[in-house]
Tab-separated table of C-alpha atoms and ligand atoms in Angstrom:
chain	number	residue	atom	x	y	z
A	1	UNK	CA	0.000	0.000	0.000
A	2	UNK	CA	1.440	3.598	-1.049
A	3	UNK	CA	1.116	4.810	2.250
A	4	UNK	CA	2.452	2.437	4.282
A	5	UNK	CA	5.557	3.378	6.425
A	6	UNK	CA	7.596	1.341	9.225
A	7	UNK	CA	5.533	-0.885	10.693
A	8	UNK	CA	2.548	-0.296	8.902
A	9	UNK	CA	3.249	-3.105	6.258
A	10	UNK	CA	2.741	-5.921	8.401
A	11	UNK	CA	0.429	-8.872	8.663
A	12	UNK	CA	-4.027	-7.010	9.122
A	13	UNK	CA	-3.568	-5.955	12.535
A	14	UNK	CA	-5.211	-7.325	15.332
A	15	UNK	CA	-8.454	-5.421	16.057
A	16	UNK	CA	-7.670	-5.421	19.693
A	17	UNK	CA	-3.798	-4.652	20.358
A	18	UNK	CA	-1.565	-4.325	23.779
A	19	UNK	CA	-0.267	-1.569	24.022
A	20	UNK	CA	2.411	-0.578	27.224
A	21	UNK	CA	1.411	2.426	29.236
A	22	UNK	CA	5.149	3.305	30.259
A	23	UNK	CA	3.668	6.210	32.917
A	24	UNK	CA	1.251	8.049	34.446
A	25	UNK	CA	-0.465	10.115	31.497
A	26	UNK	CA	-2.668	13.228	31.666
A	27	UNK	CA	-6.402	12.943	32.057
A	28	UNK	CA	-7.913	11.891	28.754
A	29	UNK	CA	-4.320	11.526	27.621
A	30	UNK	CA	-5.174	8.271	26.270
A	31	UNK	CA	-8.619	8.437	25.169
A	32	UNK	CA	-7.496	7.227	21.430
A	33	UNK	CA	-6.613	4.140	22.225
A	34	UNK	CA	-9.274	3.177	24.453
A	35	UNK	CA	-12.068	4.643	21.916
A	36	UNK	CA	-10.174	2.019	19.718
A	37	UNK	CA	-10.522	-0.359	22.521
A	38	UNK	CA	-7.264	-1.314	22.968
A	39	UNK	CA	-5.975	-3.370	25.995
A	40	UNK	CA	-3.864	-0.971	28.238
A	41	UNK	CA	-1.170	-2.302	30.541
A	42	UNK	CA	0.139	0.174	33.167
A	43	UNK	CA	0.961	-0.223	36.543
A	44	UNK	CA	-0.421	2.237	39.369
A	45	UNK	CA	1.928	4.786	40.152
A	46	UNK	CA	4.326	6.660	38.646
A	47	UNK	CA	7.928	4.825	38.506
A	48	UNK	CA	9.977	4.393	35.717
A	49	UNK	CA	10.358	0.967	34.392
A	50	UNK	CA	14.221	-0.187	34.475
A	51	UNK	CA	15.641	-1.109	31.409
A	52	UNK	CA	15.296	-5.361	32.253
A	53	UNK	CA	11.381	-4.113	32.122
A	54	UNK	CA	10.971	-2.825	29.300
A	55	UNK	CA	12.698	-5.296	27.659
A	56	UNK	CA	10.479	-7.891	28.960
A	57	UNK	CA	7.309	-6.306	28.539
A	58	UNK	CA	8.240	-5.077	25.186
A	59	UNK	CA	7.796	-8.482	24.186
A	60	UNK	CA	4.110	-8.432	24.983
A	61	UNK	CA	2.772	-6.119	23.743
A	62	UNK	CA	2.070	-3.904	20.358
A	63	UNK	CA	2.180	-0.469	21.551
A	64	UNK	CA	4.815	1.392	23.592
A	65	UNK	CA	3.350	4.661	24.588
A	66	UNK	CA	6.418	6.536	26.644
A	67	UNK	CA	7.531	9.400	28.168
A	68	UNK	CA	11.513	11.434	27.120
A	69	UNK	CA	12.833	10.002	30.105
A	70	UNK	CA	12.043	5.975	29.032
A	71	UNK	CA	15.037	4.877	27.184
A	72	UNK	CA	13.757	2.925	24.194
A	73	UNK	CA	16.914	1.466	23.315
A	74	UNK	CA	18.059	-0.877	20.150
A	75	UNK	CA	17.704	-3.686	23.315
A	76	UNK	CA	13.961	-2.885	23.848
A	77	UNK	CA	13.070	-2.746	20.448
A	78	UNK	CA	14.644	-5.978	18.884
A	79	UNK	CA	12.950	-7.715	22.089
A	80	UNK	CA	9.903	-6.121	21.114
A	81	UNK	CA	10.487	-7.242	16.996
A	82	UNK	CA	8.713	-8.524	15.838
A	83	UNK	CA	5.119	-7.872	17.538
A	84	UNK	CA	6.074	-4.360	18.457
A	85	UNK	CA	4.842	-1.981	15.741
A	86	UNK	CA	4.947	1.884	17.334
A	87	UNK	CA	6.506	3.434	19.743
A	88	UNK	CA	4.913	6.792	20.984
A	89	UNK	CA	6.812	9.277	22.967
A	90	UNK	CA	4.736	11.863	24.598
A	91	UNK	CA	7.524	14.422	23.764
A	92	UNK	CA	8.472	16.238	20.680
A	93	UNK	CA	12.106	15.158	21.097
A	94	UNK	CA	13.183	11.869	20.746
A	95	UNK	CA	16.425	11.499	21.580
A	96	UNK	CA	15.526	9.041	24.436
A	97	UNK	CA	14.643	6.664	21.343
A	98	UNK	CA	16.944	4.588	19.174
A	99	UNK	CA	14.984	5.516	15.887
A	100	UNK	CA	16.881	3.918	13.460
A	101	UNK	CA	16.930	0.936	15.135
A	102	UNK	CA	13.457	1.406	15.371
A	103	UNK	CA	13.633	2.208	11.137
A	104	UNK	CA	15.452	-0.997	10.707
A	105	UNK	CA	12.831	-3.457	12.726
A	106	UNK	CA	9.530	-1.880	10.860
A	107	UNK	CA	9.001	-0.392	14.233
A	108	UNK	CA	7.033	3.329	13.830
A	109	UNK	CA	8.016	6.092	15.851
A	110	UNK	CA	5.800	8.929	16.921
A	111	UNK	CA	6.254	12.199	18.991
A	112	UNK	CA	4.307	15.417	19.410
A	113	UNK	CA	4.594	18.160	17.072
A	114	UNK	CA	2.950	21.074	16.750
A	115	UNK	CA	0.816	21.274	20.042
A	116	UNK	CA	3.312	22.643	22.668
A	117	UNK	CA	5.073	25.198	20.459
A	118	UNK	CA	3.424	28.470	22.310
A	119	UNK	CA	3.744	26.445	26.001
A	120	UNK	CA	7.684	26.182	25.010
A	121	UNK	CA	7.983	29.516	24.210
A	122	UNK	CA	6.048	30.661	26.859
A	123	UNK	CA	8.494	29.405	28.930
A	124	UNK	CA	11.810	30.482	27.223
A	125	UNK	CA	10.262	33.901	27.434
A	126	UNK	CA	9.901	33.743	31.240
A	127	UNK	CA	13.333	32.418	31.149
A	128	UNK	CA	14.198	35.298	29.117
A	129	UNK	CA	12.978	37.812	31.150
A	130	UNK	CA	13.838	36.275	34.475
A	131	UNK	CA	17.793	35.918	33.551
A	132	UNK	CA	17.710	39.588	32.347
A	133	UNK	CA	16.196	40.795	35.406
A	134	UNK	CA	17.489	38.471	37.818
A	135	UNK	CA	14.190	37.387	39.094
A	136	UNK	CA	15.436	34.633	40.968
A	137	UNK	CA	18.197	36.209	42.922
A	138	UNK	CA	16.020	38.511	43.938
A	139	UNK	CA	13.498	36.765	44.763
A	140	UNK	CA	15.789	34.458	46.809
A	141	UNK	CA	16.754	37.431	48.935
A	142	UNK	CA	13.144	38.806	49.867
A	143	UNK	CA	11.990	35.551	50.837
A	144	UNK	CA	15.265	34.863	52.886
A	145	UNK	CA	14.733	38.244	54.654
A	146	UNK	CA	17.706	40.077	53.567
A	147	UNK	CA	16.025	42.787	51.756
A	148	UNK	CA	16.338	45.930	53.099
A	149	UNK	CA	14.187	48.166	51.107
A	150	UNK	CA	15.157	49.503	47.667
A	151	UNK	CA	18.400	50.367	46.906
A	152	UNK	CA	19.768	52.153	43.374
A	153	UNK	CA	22.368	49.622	42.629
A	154	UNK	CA	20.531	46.118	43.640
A	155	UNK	CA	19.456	43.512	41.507
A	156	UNK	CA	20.799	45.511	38.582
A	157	UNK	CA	20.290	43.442	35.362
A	158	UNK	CA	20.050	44.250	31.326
A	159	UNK	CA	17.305	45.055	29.312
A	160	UNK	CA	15.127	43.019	27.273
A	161	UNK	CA	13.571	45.103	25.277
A	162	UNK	CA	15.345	46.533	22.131
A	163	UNK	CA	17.686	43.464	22.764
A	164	UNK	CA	19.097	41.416	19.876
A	165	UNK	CA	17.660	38.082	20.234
A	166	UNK	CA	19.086	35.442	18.579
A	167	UNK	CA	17.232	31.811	18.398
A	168	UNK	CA	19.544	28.667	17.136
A	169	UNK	CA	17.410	26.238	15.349
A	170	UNK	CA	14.286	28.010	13.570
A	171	UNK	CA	11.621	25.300	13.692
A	172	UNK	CA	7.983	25.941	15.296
A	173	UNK	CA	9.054	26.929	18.497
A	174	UNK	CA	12.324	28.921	18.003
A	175	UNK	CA	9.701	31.152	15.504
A	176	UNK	CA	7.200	30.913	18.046
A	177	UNK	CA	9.852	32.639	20.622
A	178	UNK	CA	10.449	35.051	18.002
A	179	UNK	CA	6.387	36.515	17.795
A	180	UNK	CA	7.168	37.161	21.357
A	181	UNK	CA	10.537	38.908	20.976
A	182	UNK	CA	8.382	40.803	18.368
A	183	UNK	CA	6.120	42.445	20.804
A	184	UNK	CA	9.117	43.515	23.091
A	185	UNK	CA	10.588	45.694	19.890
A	186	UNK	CA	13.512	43.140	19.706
A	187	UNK	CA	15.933	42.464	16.786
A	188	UNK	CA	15.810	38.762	15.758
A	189	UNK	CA	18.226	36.844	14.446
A	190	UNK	CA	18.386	32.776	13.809
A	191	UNK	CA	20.682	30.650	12.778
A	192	UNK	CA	20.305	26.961	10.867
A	193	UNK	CA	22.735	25.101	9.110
A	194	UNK	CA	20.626	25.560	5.694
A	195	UNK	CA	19.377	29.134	4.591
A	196	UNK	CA	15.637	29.721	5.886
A	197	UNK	CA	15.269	32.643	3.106
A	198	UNK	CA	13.918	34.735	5.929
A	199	UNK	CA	15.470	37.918	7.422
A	200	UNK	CA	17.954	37.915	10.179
A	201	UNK	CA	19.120	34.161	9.029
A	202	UNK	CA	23.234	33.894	10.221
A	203	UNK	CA	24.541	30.922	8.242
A	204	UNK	CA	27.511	30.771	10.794
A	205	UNK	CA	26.462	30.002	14.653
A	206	UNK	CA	30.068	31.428	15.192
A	207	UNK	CA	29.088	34.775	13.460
A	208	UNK	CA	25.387	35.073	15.468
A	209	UNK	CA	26.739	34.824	18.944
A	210	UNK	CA	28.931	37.919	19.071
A	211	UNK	CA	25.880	39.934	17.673
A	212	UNK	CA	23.334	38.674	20.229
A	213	UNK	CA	21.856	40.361	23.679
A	214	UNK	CA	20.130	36.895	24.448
A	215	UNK	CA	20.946	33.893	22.961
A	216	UNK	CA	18.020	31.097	22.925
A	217	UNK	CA	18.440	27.532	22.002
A	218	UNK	CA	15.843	25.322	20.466
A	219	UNK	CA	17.860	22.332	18.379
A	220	UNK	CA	16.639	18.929	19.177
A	221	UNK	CA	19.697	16.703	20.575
A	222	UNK	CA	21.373	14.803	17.719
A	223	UNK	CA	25.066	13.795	17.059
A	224	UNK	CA	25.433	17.458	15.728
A	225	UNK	CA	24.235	19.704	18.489
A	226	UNK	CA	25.467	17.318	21.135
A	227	UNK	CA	27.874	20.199	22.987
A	228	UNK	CA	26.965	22.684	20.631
A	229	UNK	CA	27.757	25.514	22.995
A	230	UNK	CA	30.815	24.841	24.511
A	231	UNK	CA	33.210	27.064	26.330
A	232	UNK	CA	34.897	28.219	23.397
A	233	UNK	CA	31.250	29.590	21.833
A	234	UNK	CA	30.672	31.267	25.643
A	235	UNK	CA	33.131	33.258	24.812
A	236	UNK	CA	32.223	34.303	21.746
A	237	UNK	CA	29.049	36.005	23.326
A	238	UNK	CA	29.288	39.032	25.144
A	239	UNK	CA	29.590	39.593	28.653
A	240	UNK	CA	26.467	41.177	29.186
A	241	UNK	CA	24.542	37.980	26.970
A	242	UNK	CA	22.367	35.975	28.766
A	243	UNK	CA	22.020	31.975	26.971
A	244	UNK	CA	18.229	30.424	27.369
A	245	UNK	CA	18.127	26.890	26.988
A	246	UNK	CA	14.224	25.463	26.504
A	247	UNK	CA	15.887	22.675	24.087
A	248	UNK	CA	18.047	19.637	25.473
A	249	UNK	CA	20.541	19.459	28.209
A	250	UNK	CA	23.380	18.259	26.294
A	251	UNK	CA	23.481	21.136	23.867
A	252	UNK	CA	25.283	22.900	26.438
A	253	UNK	CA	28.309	22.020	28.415
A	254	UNK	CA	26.964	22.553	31.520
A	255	UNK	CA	30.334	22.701	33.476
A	256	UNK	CA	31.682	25.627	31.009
A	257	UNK	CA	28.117	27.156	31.289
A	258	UNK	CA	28.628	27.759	35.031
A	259	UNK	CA	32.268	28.772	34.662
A	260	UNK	CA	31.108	31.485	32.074
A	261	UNK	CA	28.982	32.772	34.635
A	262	UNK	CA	31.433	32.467	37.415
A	263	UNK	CA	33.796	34.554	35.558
A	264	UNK	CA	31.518	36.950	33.634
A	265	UNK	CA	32.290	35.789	30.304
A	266	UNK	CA	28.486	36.111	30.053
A	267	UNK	CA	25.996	37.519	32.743
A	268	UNK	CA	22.920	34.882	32.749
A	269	UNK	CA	21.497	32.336	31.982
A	270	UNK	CA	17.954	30.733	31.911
A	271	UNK	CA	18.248	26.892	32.142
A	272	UNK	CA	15.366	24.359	32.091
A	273	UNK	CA	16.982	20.833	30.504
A	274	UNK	CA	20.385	19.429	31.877
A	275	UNK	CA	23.160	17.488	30.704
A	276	UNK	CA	22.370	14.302	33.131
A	277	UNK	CA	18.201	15.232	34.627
A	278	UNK	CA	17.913	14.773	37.214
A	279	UNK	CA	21.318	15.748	38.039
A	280	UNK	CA	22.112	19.380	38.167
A	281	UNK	CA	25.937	20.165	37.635
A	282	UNK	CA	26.661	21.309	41.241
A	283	UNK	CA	28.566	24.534	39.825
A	284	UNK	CA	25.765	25.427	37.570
A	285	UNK	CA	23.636	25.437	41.234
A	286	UNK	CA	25.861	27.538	42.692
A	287	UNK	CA	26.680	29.684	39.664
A	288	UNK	CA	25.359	33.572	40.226
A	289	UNK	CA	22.738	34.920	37.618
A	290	UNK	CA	21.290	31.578	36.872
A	291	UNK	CA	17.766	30.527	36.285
A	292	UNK	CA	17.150	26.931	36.822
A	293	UNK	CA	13.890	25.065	36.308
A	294	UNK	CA	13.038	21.519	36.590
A	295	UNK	CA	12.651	20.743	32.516
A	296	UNK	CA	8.843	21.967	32.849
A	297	UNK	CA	8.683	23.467	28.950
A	298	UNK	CA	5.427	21.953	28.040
A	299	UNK	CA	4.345	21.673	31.833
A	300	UNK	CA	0.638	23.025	31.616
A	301	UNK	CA	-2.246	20.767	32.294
A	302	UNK	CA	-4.102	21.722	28.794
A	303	UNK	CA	-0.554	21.122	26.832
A	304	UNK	CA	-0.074	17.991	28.305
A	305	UNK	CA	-3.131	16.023	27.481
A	306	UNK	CA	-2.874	17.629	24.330
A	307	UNK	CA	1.100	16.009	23.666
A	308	UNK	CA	-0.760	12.665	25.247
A	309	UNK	CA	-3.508	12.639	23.304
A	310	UNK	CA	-1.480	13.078	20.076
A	311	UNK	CA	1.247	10.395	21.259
A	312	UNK	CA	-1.656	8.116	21.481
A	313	UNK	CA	-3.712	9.075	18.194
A	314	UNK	CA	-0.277	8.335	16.085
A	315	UNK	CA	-0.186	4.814	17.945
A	316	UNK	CA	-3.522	3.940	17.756
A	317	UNK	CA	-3.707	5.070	13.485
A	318	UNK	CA	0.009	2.821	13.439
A	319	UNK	CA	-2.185	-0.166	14.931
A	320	UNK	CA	-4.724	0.406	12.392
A	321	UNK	CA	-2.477	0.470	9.338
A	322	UNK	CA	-2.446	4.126	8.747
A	323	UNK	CA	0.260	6.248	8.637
A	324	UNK	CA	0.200	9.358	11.252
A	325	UNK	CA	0.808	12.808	10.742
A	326	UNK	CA	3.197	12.485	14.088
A	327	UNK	CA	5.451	9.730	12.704
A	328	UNK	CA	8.959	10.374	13.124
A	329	UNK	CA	11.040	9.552	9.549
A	330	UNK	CA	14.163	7.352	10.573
B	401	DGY	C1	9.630	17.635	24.618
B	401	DGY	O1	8.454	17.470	24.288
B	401	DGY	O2	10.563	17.196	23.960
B	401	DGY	C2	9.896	18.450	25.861
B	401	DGY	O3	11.179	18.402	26.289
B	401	DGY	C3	8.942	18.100	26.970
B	401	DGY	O4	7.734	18.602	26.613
């Protein structure tokens, strides 16, 4: 059939399908599958499966539906092989899944596009805006009773608006950021390896960070951005710049992140993903001018059933033979 893709090609499929449940889901997060009546199998609670688990239970069942932090390896999918046709991450990133692997075994992969772009850049906004201002040192003072009433030199941080913005990776959400930056009368650059034809495109990562107030990341983790900004790019930015990262721990070197900060190579930073979560580098904790949240991006309740309830459309169209919009291309 023309419209077949991996794991679509197989034997009809069985009208009622297993399908793993690898965590605690939204509300409604998984109506699809059980308008499809589907047989779910997930445990009360909400610990992660090891990896012996998965294995194992990969073998009995057709569906994974997962969360980023479930490592569908190449082990957990040739156990699965062959009854295993999709695995659906409720995440648009998918680094926590070996998809070519997945490519190779007929295996679909699906993730969730498209429905948390404005919750993302919601939140690298705040990020923005609380690195620039210095929210949470300040905030961190009041409530630890050392304010003593205003002062003309506390807290003193840089402006963002009129700031030049520039966004690394231009997909959905790095252009969402930039509608934001748009209302704050910023200048917006982006960079991406190929040319997006649009104004303020830098072909040369190098060449953007010298130019840029703010610096925001949103690249999804691959072989190519792995360490993307290291210490040597810190120091291309300027010492007032303040680096947002909304996009994947490992972009960033997180131990030459804090020393940049320590020694004012840059001024800030907004942080929400980390090189080893839940593990925060201990220097990036201690590190002054840093914003650190716990990887909450997409973390509102009405974003959340929506990334579910997409995660478990493309799985429940993969066990019907169709191919979903949300499937990921090996
Ligand atoms: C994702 O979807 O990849 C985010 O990191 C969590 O929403």
């Amino acid at each position: 059939m023309g419209n077949r893709g991996p794991g679509l090609g197989r034997l009809r499929s069985p009208a009622v399908a297993r399908v793993l449940v690898a965590r605690q889901l939204p509300e409604g997060g998984l109506d699809p599958l059980m308008a499809a009546g589907h047989e779910l199998l997930q445990r009360p609670g909400d610990e992660p499966y090891t990896a012996d688990e998965l294995i194992g239970l990969s073998r009995e069942v057709d569906a994974i539906v997962c969360i980023l932090t479930d490592r569908i390896d190449a082990a957990v999918l040739q156990a699965g092989a062959p009854r295993l046709r999709v695995v659906a991450n409720v995440a648009v990133g998918y680094d926590n899944i070996d998809v070519a692997t997945a490519t190779e075994l007929g295996i679909a992969v699906c993730n969730t596009p498209g429905v948390l772009d404005e919750t993302t850049a919601d939140l690298a906004f705040l990020l923005i805006l609380a690195a620039c201002r210095r929210a949470t040192d300040a905030e961190a003072d009041l409530r630890a009773g050392r304010w003593t009433g205003f002062h003309i030199g506390d807290f003193l941080g840089v402006d963002v608006h009129g700031a030049t913005l520039g966004i690394v990776g231009y997909g959905r959400i790095g252009r969402a950021v930039a509608r934001r930056a748009a209302g704050f009368g910023m200048e917006v650059l982006h960079h991406t390896r190929s040319d997006t034809g649009l104004t303020g495109w830098v072909g040369e990562l190098d060449d953007l960070l010298p130019r840029c107030d703010i610096v925001s990341l949103h690249v999804p983790l691959q072989d190519e951005t792995r360490g993307l900004i290291d210490a040597r790019r810190l120091a291309l930015m300027k010492p007032s710049a303040v680096l947002v990262n909304t996009a994947r721990g490992p972009v960033v070197d997180e131990a030459a992140l804090a020393v940049a900060m320590e020694d004012g190579t840059i001024f800030a930073a907004g942080i929400d993903v980390y090189e080893r979560e839940p593990v925060v580098h201990p220097r990036l904790l201690a590190a002054p001018h840093a914003v650190l949240l716990p990887h909450i991006g997409s973390a509102t309740e009405a974003t959340r059933r929506r990334m579910a309830q997409l995660a478990s459309d493309g799985a429940a169209a993969v066990l019907r033979g169709d191919r979903p919009p949300n499937l990921v291309r090996g």
